[in-house]
One Martini backbone bead per residue (centre of mass of N, CA, C, O) as a GRO file, in nm:
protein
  128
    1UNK     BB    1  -0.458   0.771   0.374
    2UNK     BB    2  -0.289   0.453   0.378
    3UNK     BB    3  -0.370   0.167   0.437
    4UNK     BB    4  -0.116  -0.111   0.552
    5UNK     BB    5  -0.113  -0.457   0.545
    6UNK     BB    6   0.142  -0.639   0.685
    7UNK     BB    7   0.212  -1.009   0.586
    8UNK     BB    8   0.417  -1.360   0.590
    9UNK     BB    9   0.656  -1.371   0.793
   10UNK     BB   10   0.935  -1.621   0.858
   11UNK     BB   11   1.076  -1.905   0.885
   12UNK     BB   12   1.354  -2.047   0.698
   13UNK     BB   13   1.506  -2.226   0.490
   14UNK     BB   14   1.770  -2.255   0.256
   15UNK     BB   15   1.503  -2.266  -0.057
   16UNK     BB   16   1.274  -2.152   0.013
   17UNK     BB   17   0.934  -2.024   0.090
   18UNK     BB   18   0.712  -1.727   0.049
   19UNK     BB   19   0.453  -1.509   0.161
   20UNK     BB   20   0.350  -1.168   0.085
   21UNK     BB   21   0.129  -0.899   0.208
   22UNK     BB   22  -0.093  -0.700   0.120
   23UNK     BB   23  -0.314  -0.459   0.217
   24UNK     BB   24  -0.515  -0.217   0.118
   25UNK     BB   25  -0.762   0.071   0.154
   26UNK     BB   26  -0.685   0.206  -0.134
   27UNK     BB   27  -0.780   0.226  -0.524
   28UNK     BB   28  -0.560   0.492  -0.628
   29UNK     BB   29  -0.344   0.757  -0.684
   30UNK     BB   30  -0.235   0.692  -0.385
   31UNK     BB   31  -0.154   0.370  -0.523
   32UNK     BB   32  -0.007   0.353  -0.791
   33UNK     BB   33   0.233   0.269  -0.641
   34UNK     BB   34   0.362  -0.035  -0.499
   35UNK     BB   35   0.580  -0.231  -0.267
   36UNK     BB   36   0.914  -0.314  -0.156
   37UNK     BB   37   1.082  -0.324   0.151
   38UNK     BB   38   1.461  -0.383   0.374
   39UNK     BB   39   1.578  -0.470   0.677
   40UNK     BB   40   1.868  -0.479   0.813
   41UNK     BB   41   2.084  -0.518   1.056
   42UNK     BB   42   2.263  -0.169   0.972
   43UNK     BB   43   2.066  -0.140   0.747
   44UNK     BB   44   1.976   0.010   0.491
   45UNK     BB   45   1.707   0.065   0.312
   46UNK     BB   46   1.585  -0.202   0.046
   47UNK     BB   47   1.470  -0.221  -0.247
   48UNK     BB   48   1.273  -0.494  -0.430
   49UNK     BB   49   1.000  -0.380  -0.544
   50UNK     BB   50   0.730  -0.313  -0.819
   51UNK     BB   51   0.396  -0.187  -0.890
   52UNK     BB   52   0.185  -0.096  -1.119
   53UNK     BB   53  -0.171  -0.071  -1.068
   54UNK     BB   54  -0.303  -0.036  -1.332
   55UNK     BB   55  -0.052  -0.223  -1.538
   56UNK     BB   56   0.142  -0.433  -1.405
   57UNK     BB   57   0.398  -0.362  -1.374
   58UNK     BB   58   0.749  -0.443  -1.316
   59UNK     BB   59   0.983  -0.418  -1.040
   60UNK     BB   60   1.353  -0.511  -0.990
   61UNK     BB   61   1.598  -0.603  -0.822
   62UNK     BB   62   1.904  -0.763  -0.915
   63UNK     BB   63   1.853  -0.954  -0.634
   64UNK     BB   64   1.549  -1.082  -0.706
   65UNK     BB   65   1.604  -1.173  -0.998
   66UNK     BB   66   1.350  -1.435  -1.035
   67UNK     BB   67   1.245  -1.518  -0.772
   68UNK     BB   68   1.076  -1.284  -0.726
   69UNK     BB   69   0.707  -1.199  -0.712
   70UNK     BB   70   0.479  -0.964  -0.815
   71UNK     BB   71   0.151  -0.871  -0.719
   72UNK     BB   72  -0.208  -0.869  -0.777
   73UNK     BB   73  -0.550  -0.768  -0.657
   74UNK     BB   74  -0.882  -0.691  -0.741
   75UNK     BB   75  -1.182  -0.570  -0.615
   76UNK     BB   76  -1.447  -0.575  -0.792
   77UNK     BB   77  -1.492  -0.291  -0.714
   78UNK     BB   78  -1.227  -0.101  -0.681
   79UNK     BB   79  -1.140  -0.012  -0.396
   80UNK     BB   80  -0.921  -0.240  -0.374
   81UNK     BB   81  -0.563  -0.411  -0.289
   82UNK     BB   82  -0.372  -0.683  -0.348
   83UNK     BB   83  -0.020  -0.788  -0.254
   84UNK     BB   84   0.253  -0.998  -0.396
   85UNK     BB   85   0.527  -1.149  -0.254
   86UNK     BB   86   0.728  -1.403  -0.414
   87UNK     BB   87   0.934  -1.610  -0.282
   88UNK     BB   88   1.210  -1.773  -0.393
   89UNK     BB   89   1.525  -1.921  -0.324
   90UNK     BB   90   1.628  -1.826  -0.043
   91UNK     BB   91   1.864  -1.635   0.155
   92UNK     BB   92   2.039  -1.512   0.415
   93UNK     BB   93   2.030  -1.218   0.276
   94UNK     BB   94   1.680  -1.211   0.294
   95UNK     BB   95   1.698  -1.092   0.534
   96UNK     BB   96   1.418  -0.910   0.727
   97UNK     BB   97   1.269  -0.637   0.721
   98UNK     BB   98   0.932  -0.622   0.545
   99UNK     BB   99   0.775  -0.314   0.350
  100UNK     BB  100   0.489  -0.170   0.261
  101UNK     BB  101   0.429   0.042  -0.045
  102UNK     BB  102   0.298   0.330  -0.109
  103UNK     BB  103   0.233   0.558  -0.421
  104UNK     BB  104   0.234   0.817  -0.629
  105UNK     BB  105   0.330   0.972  -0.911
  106UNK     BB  106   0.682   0.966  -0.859
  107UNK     BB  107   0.968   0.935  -0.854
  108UNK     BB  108   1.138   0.669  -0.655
  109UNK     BB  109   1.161   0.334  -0.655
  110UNK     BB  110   1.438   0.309  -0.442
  111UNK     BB  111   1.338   0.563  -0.286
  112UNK     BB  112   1.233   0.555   0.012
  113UNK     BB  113   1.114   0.888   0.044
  114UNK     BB  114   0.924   0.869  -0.178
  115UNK     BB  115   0.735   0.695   0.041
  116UNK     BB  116   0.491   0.737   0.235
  117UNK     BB  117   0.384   0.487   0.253
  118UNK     BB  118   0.336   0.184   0.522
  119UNK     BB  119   0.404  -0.048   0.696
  120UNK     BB  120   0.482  -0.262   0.985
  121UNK     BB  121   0.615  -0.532   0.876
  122UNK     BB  122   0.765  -0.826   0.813
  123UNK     BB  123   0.927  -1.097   0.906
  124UNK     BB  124   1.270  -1.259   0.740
  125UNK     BB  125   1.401  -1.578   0.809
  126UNK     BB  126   1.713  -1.731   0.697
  127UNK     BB  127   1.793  -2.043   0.801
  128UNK     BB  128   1.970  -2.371   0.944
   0.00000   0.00000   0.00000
């Protein structure tokens, strides 16, 4: 069982900017791939990033291309990694509870189905 600590949602004027952090309790086959998923009020969740944990490739939704980037980085003892999601220039469509995720190689980055573990998710509300 992987857990996922997710924190740094808050609430934004639109074009402001977030970090959001996820920290990982390990550093294995089973968080091969990490990202997020969102969700708004009314709305199934919604894939926004992956990043491929052993050599950084990075995967991002249409929707937040450009704006967004995803990142690690890895514990010296190479034991743990922490995510980061830079959200840059938020819009109120951006709005939702943000989910970080990890999985083992297999299956689909934008199905949620496929993502076994979970945080407990962190609001980012962007409002004027």
């Amino acid at each position: 069982q992987v857990h996922l600590d997710d924190s740094g949602g808050d609430s934004v004027q639109p074009g402001g900017a977030l970090r959001l952090v996820c920290a990982a309790s390990e550093y294995t086959y089973k968080n091969h791939y990490m990202g997020w998923f969102r969700q708004s009020p009314g709305k199934e969740r919604e894939w926004v990033a992956s990043i491929h944990t052993r050599d950084s490739d990075t995967y991002y939704a249409d929707s937040v291309k450009g704006r967004f980037t995803i990142s690690q980085t890895i514990s010296p003892d190479r034991v743990k990694n922490t995510v980061y999601l830079q959200m840059n220039n938020l819009r109120h469509e951006d709005t939702g509870m943000y989910y970080c995720v990890a999985k083992s190689p297999g299956g689909r980055l934008f199905d949620a189905a496929d993502w076994p573990y979970w945080g407990q998710g962190t609001q980012v509300t962007v409002s004027s």
